[in-house]
XYZ file of C-alpha atoms in Angstrom:
532
model
C -28.805 -15.387 -22.170
C -25.889 -12.988 -22.571
C -25.864 -9.296 -21.480
C -27.691 -7.102 -23.889
C -26.909 -3.545 -25.190
C -26.906 -1.076 -22.453
C -28.198 2.476 -23.431
C -26.553 5.686 -22.241
C -27.500 6.433 -18.606
C -29.663 9.632 -19.561
C -31.565 7.382 -22.139
C -32.007 4.286 -19.884
C -35.565 5.227 -18.549
C -36.841 6.156 -21.887
C -35.358 3.061 -23.506
C -36.930 0.720 -20.801
C -40.364 2.529 -21.118
C -40.370 1.876 -24.793
C -40.047 -2.018 -24.057
C -43.708 -1.972 -23.098
C -45.789 -1.615 -19.861
C -45.023 -5.181 -18.540
C -41.395 -4.907 -19.179
C -38.785 -5.745 -16.429
C -35.062 -5.071 -16.821
C -32.622 -7.521 -14.996
C -29.593 -5.383 -14.701
C -26.168 -6.160 -13.226
C -24.940 -3.177 -10.800
C -21.308 -2.453 -10.027
C -20.389 -1.092 -6.793
C -20.771 2.662 -6.162
C -17.647 4.695 -6.595
C -18.565 8.008 -5.088
C -17.303 8.470 -1.380
C -18.077 12.057 -1.233
C -20.690 12.123 1.468
C -21.103 10.091 4.668
C -24.425 8.416 5.218
C -25.737 10.051 8.363
C -29.711 8.862 7.966
C -30.829 6.689 5.472
C -29.999 3.008 5.726
C -29.421 0.651 2.635
C -32.371 -1.399 1.923
C -31.625 -5.048 2.059
C -31.995 -6.783 -1.132
C -31.972 -3.666 -3.082
C -28.933 -2.046 -4.904
C -30.137 1.414 -4.717
C -29.864 1.928 -8.464
C -33.296 3.404 -8.799
C -32.830 5.967 -6.013
C -32.714 9.735 -6.985
C -29.295 10.677 -8.023
C -28.174 7.175 -8.553
C -25.308 6.703 -11.031
C -26.595 4.736 -13.975
C -23.310 4.059 -15.466
C -23.061 1.370 -12.881
C -25.504 -0.892 -14.728
C -25.059 -3.542 -17.463
C -28.409 -4.810 -18.989
C -28.787 -8.719 -18.748
C -32.064 -9.067 -20.375
C -35.636 -7.711 -20.545
C -38.426 -10.082 -19.271
C -42.188 -9.856 -19.400
C -44.273 -9.994 -16.219
C -43.561 -10.963 -12.661
C -43.474 -14.669 -13.215
C -40.826 -14.806 -15.915
C -38.839 -12.167 -14.164
C -38.703 -13.933 -10.798
C -37.905 -17.294 -12.575
C -34.893 -15.605 -14.461
C -33.817 -13.731 -11.181
C -33.602 -17.122 -9.420
C -31.695 -18.809 -12.010
C -29.171 -15.975 -12.791
C -28.500 -14.889 -9.126
C -25.013 -16.077 -8.052
C -24.601 -14.469 -4.689
C -21.504 -12.434 -5.803
C -22.839 -9.956 -8.364
C -25.714 -7.690 -7.509
C -28.617 -8.266 -9.921
C -31.471 -5.654 -9.887
C -35.031 -5.788 -10.913
C -36.206 -2.361 -12.283
C -39.226 -1.046 -13.973
C -40.113 2.594 -15.127
C -42.591 4.649 -13.276
C -43.792 8.110 -13.988
C -41.144 9.637 -11.565
C -38.281 7.461 -12.931
C -37.119 4.079 -11.963
C -38.409 1.580 -9.495
C -36.488 -1.392 -8.001
C -38.222 -4.428 -6.997
C -37.098 -7.088 -4.659
C -37.641 -10.920 -5.443
C -39.631 -11.219 -2.425
C -42.082 -8.627 -3.693
C -42.441 -10.543 -6.965
C -42.891 -14.090 -5.010
C -45.680 -12.509 -2.752
C -47.476 -10.952 -5.860
C -47.346 -14.435 -7.414
C -48.396 -16.381 -4.133
C -51.519 -14.326 -3.917
C -52.191 -14.442 -7.485
C -54.879 -17.241 -8.256
C -53.577 -17.905 -11.834
C -50.141 -18.569 -10.405
C -48.751 -22.210 -10.100
C -47.885 -22.403 -6.398
C -46.274 -25.775 -6.712
C -43.966 -24.640 -9.496
C -43.075 -21.304 -7.531
C -42.235 -23.613 -4.423
C -39.866 -25.666 -6.540
C -38.060 -22.558 -7.999
C -37.619 -20.872 -4.425
C -36.492 -24.376 -2.908
C -33.800 -24.821 -5.958
C -32.661 -21.367 -5.269
C -32.317 -21.785 -1.511
C -30.413 -25.143 -2.070
C -27.985 -23.696 -4.473
C -27.194 -20.768 -2.005
C -26.431 -23.433 0.586
C -24.265 -25.578 -2.009
C -22.358 -22.470 -3.137
C -21.501 -21.359 0.459
C -17.637 -21.957 0.738
C -18.037 -23.417 4.515
C -20.563 -26.022 3.600
C -22.527 -28.195 6.047
C -24.394 -26.283 8.660
C -22.673 -23.051 8.035
C -23.894 -23.242 4.422
C -27.512 -23.404 5.692
C -26.724 -20.215 7.780
C -25.554 -18.185 4.804
C -28.528 -19.577 2.658
C -31.047 -18.522 5.394
C -29.361 -14.960 5.696
C -29.640 -14.662 1.801
C -33.404 -15.656 1.848
C -34.048 -12.983 4.459
C -32.238 -10.399 2.766
C -33.867 -10.831 -0.735
C -37.076 -12.398 0.236
C -38.129 -10.466 3.405
C -41.315 -9.048 1.427
C -42.555 -12.517 0.941
C -41.497 -14.156 4.323
C -38.718 -13.624 6.821
C -37.549 -16.998 6.740
C -38.089 -19.978 4.284
C -41.561 -21.450 4.489
C -41.920 -25.029 5.510
C -42.773 -26.162 1.980
C -39.818 -24.517 0.485
C -37.470 -25.589 3.228
C -38.430 -29.224 3.089
C -37.747 -29.477 -0.593
C -34.388 -27.819 -0.146
C -33.520 -30.148 2.686
C -34.684 -33.243 0.586
C -32.418 -32.334 -2.187
C -29.347 -32.330 0.129
C -30.439 -35.473 2.248
C -30.427 -33.415 5.336
C -33.959 -33.762 6.630
C -32.953 -32.994 10.165
C -34.899 -30.946 12.711
C -31.723 -29.158 14.050
C -30.995 -28.071 10.572
C -34.755 -26.684 10.056
C -34.346 -24.939 13.489
C -30.993 -23.432 12.393
C -32.470 -22.104 9.303
C -35.503 -20.582 10.920
C -33.649 -18.999 13.757
C -31.097 -17.481 11.478
C -33.812 -16.082 9.329
C -35.680 -14.494 12.207
C -32.471 -13.133 13.621
C -31.375 -11.483 10.426
C -34.854 -10.286 10.015
C -34.421 -8.453 13.319
C -31.312 -7.018 12.401
C -32.818 -5.440 9.225
C -35.891 -4.201 10.982
C -33.734 -2.263 13.508
C -31.892 -0.529 10.597
C -35.162 1.546 9.959
C -35.205 3.068 13.522
C -34.621 6.724 13.591
C -32.505 6.852 16.498
C -29.727 4.021 17.287
C -27.489 4.012 20.278
C -23.778 3.264 19.405
C -23.928 0.138 21.516
C -26.702 -1.268 19.526
C -24.991 -0.322 16.261
C -21.791 -2.292 17.426
C -23.784 -5.310 18.121
C -25.497 -5.248 14.820
C -22.478 -4.586 13.103
C -20.721 -7.768 14.574
C -23.591 -9.913 13.657
C -23.944 -8.556 9.919
C -20.168 -8.679 9.408
C -20.117 -12.290 9.889
C -23.003 -12.888 7.685
C -21.564 -10.372 4.829
C -18.867 -12.852 4.025
C -21.191 -15.274 2.573
C -24.123 -12.821 1.614
C -22.510 -10.068 -0.438
C -25.954 -8.232 -0.532
C -25.440 -7.443 3.170
C -21.927 -6.036 2.769
C -23.150 -2.486 1.887
C -25.387 -2.729 5.049
C -22.562 -3.917 7.343
C -20.187 -1.025 5.944
C -23.168 1.577 6.425
C -23.154 0.259 10.326
C -19.374 0.849 10.595
C -19.822 4.399 9.258
C -22.583 4.999 11.669
C -20.265 3.882 14.379
C -17.468 6.094 13.196
C -19.751 9.105 13.164
C -20.187 8.655 16.827
C -16.345 8.134 17.639
C -14.405 11.293 18.319
C -11.116 9.885 17.219
C -12.452 8.370 13.967
C -13.795 11.762 13.102
C -10.810 13.481 13.837
C -8.763 11.043 11.617
C -11.418 11.786 8.929
C -10.755 15.442 9.281
C -7.078 15.170 8.703
C -7.209 12.778 5.748
C -10.181 13.961 3.687
C -9.152 16.414 0.882
C -11.016 19.856 0.506
C -13.840 19.160 -2.006
C -15.967 22.263 -1.114
C -16.127 23.300 -4.968
C -17.748 19.951 -5.800
C -20.214 19.946 -2.916
C -21.422 23.480 -3.852
C -21.626 22.734 -7.538
C -23.756 19.465 -6.614
C -25.989 21.445 -4.098
C -26.636 24.089 -6.912
C -27.346 21.490 -9.657
C -31.144 21.642 -10.507
C -31.525 24.932 -8.982
C -29.866 26.954 -11.654
C -30.724 26.664 -15.289
C -28.105 25.330 -17.580
C -25.974 24.016 -14.677
C -24.771 20.419 -14.114
C -22.498 19.414 -11.330
C -19.123 18.315 -12.981
C -17.754 14.934 -11.860
C -15.228 15.023 -9.109
C -11.653 14.589 -10.377
C -9.988 11.182 -10.094
C -7.167 12.530 -7.685
C -9.428 13.827 -5.028
C -11.733 10.951 -5.459
C -8.993 8.562 -4.696
C -7.816 10.537 -1.702
C -11.554 10.354 -0.353
C -11.797 6.514 -0.939
C -8.194 6.191 1.019
C -9.777 8.402 3.817
C -12.929 6.392 4.112
C -10.946 3.080 4.218
C -8.587 4.201 6.814
C -11.548 5.443 8.943
C -13.152 2.273 8.310
C -10.066 0.134 9.362
C -9.563 2.160 12.516
C -13.223 1.774 13.628
C -13.093 -1.899 12.876
C -9.992 -2.415 14.867
C -11.211 -0.186 17.729
C -14.360 -2.169 18.066
C -12.915 -5.824 17.395
C -10.518 -5.889 20.512
C -7.445 -4.839 18.386
C -6.850 -1.460 20.399
C -3.173 -1.459 19.539
C -3.630 -1.464 15.824
C -6.278 1.342 16.103
C -3.893 3.540 18.092
C -1.143 2.995 15.508
C -3.392 4.372 13.043
C -4.273 7.326 15.115
C -0.467 7.742 15.827
C 0.273 7.740 12.127
C -1.993 10.810 11.360
C -1.813 13.273 14.223
C -4.282 15.796 14.771
C -2.972 19.394 13.780
C -2.882 22.161 16.695
C -5.478 24.589 16.390
C -4.186 28.014 15.240
C -5.584 30.919 17.284
C -4.861 33.327 14.454
C -5.097 33.133 10.712
C -1.509 33.285 9.407
C -0.470 35.687 6.610
C -0.251 33.317 3.614
C -3.627 31.619 4.759
C -5.343 34.981 4.832
C -3.996 35.942 1.428
C -5.110 32.628 -0.111
C -8.692 32.928 1.336
C -8.951 36.453 0.071
C -8.244 35.383 -3.558
C -9.534 31.765 -3.519
C -13.293 31.341 -3.854
C -13.088 27.726 -2.869
C -11.085 28.537 0.164
C -13.708 31.230 1.075
C -16.532 28.550 0.653
C -14.850 26.141 2.819
C -14.580 28.413 5.723
C -18.161 29.561 5.381
C -19.235 25.962 5.001
C -17.307 25.048 8.102
C -18.886 27.965 10.231
C -22.483 26.829 9.028
C -21.863 23.301 10.071
C -20.668 24.550 13.437
C -23.713 26.798 13.740
C -26.132 23.994 12.739
C -24.581 21.609 15.249
C -25.077 24.040 18.219
C -28.426 25.192 17.075
C -31.221 24.943 19.572
C -33.458 23.226 17.174
C -30.680 20.618 16.469
C -32.607 18.084 18.576
C -30.990 15.020 16.739
C -27.638 15.824 18.178
C -28.642 16.481 21.639
C -30.468 13.160 21.697
C -27.402 11.555 20.926
C -24.482 13.034 22.912
C -21.858 10.826 21.427
C -22.777 11.991 17.870
C -22.630 15.674 18.918
C -19.079 15.175 20.783
C -17.694 13.377 17.645
C -19.156 16.123 15.254
C -17.646 18.987 17.279
C -14.420 17.128 17.313
C -14.502 16.743 13.612
C -15.174 20.418 13.113
C -12.397 21.505 15.445
C -9.747 19.134 13.707
C -11.057 20.312 10.236
C -10.577 23.911 11.088
C -7.067 23.203 11.972
C -6.504 21.052 8.810
C -8.107 23.573 6.491
C -5.855 26.270 8.030
C -2.658 24.201 7.346
C -3.884 23.525 3.708
C -4.495 27.327 2.981
C -1.275 28.397 4.718
C 0.638 25.936 2.469
C -1.138 27.203 -0.626
C -0.626 30.788 0.128
C 3.092 30.221 0.750
C 3.281 28.463 -2.684
C 1.211 31.055 -4.694
C 2.672 34.210 -3.202
C 6.416 33.567 -2.807
C 9.013 32.273 -4.971
C 10.993 29.283 -3.851
C 13.338 29.507 -2.159
C 11.441 32.298 -0.515
C 13.283 35.521 -0.257
C 14.830 36.104 3.170
C 13.633 38.875 5.434
C 15.533 42.089 5.418
C 17.244 41.705 8.610
C 17.535 37.871 8.927
C 21.001 36.569 9.395
C 22.460 35.066 6.344
C 22.907 31.517 8.011
C 18.994 31.519 8.709
C 18.056 32.174 4.868
C 17.913 28.262 4.060
C 15.870 27.599 7.250
C 13.284 30.307 6.422
C 12.889 29.091 2.839
C 12.366 25.533 3.970
C 9.354 26.559 5.840
C 7.127 26.343 2.715
C 8.528 22.861 2.055
C 7.656 21.908 5.669
C 4.141 23.492 5.588
C 3.211 21.620 2.422
C 4.215 18.294 3.861
C 2.162 19.213 7.084
C -0.813 19.839 5.190
C -0.803 17.179 2.487
C 1.616 14.534 3.939
C 3.906 14.354 1.018
C 4.930 16.563 -1.803
C 3.438 13.974 -4.361
C 0.221 13.818 -2.658
C 0.020 17.813 -2.685
C 0.799 17.770 -6.409
C -2.148 15.245 -6.878
C -4.519 17.299 -4.936
C -3.753 20.596 -6.935
C -3.833 18.672 -10.188
C -7.323 17.484 -9.229
C -8.419 21.117 -8.295
C -7.111 22.407 -11.762
C -8.716 19.752 -13.640
C -11.976 20.114 -11.867
C -11.969 23.899 -12.608
C -11.198 23.340 -16.172
C -14.347 20.969 -16.885
C -16.786 22.156 -19.355
C -19.261 23.453 -19.286
C -18.589 25.583 -16.151
C -21.431 25.846 -13.993
C -23.219 29.193 -13.842
C -22.311 29.972 -10.293
C -18.449 29.560 -11.250
C -18.303 31.153 -14.573
C -17.132 34.547 -13.305
C -14.482 33.184 -10.913
C -13.301 29.915 -12.524
C -10.579 31.650 -14.459
C -8.960 33.479 -11.441
C -9.308 30.349 -9.402
C -7.512 28.251 -12.032
C -4.563 30.760 -12.379
C -4.113 30.950 -8.540
C -4.153 27.140 -8.476
C -1.617 26.951 -11.240
C 0.677 29.325 -9.757
C 0.833 27.240 -6.409
C 1.235 24.283 -8.596
C 4.156 25.602 -10.524
C 5.810 26.644 -7.244
C 5.321 23.075 -5.896
C 6.970 21.745 -9.106
C 10.126 23.716 -8.243
C 10.240 22.248 -4.943
C 9.854 18.705 -6.183
C 12.355 19.312 -8.903
C 14.982 21.439 -7.633
C 17.165 23.247 -10.210
C 20.513 21.538 -10.865
C 23.531 22.515 -12.856
C 23.539 20.545 -16.116
C 26.752 18.361 -16.851
C 29.040 19.688 -19.432
C 29.977 16.862 -21.437
C 32.740 18.598 -23.326
C 34.460 19.897 -20.244
C 34.413 16.498 -18.749
C 35.757 14.888 -21.930
C 38.650 17.575 -22.030
C 39.664 17.006 -18.465
C 39.540 13.263 -18.988
C 41.854 13.514 -22.063
C 44.238 15.907 -20.314
C 44.464 13.421 -17.568
C 45.190 10.441 -19.691
C 47.939 12.382 -21.701
C 49.979 12.932 -18.650
C 53.212 10.425 -18.454
C 53.141 7.627 -16.057
C 55.483 8.027 -13.135
C 57.324 4.860 -11.854
C 56.109 3.893 -8.299
C 59.726 4.355 -6.774
C 60.239 7.810 -8.319
C 56.959 9.093 -7.123
C 58.235 10.806 -3.741
C 61.341 12.363 -5.474
C 59.147 13.783 -8.277
C 56.750 15.030 -5.865
C 59.589 16.719 -3.694
C 61.223 18.307 -6.695
C 57.962 19.895 -7.744
C 57.226 21.113 -4.125
C 60.862 22.856 -4.031
C 60.308 24.355 -7.378
C 56.992 25.668 -6.054
C 58.955 27.549 -3.164
C 58.261 25.180 -0.227
C 60.485 22.502 1.194
C 59.508 18.910 1.045
C 58.087 17.493 4.171
C 60.572 15.352 6.013
C 60.369 11.494 5.403
C 60.906 8.778 7.936
C 64.589 8.812 8.794
C 65.523 12.234 7.331
C 67.158 14.607 9.646
C 64.724 17.313 11.223
C 65.401 20.939 11.389
C 65.706 22.393 14.863
C 63.725 25.430 16.012
C 66.499 27.650 15.108
C 66.038 26.608 11.423
C 69.597 24.743 11.018
C 69.928 21.074 10.138
C 72.246 19.123 12.332
C 74.015 15.991 11.146
C 75.662 13.227 13.047
């Protein structure tokens, strides 16, 4: 059956509830595109897409079809699942949406006296066989992928395929071998152990690294485990000081969006605007770079990891706030919020009741390293923006500055912008994102009194930056160029042999003697010309 009409996100729950009490929705779920927060606590649940969690982006779903009851729903999921595109099973609950795993439905049907156990076994065996056949490696490695997929989706039913299901699957391939059976069972149990460990509250970094290596090899054939492997890599990065320093340098300032999102739901008539495309792209680039460094650092590629660190050096900490940075923080509400949030994070990290950090010293060290580097990076950003907003470019030279140093002084704004943002184009993208975010309607109540002034300040900085990117040049005078060309073309041509004579004549007429040529008599120091 082809994909059906998908209602608007805010109408989806109501629309699904109207389908009936026994209605299940099979929906394809696109990858999440909001990299605004690092996952520090809750691990992704294997076999689920997370589309029913609070705050999930329902624009990611596309409805495949509506089914009735768990039996038809499981049958259709087993037929439609292709292993490459996440397919979720959702129903409506009084509190919103609820996501079911195929294993939950299989366990429900297995304990239902009215269910046909033999038919259910055939369906599960057919799906397991197909996951093995579709694996790119084939042979024994195909069964490893199939066993991992089973554990991921069917763990609520059984950690590894039951003997009856596995026997029918092996019979379909003609591989009824005890070694294959042992391989499938051991892979299922090992994957189940990995997924169980994800639910622990405290995880040492060594265990996270070991689990990431195991899941990374399985995620290539079981896309449902890709998010879990990425989450483990992020957890390792959160405990690695250089990774957090790299993150502090690369991430743009999104304090305005984070505060709006926290205020959403607490103030009547407010809704957190969507983060602008420019800074969203910069966040995604930062996340990908930190993941690339972490993967290289813990996969035996130390040279590649060091190259990434060398490409983005950590800024030196400024002991005093510069004048431009102080001026920007005085007038920019977002800058004030950024400084306050950073101070709050530092206070929470060193608080006596922060037992979570003190039980994991690596996490505490990485977080303090991030905060120190982020403070330096914010100072660079605020200093650059202050120079742009409050000084014309080129900047006016100080009163007693030597004239030769005036270009050097004006170039400091240019240098500061590059230090803070990397390139002038990236700075322009960040400012464009800030401005478009402030202009979104409706403006949240928290920012209604300050949005106009903030936008004007950002626009002033953006205009100054534009003058740096596009320096003023003298336009070409086409008429003057044409007249000069016509004048030159109208001059009579001089024969090649007469050129020196004509040149000497013109010089003498101008009052200066011609330069002596080769073989011509030279004048002595007294000024007389001697002849032989």
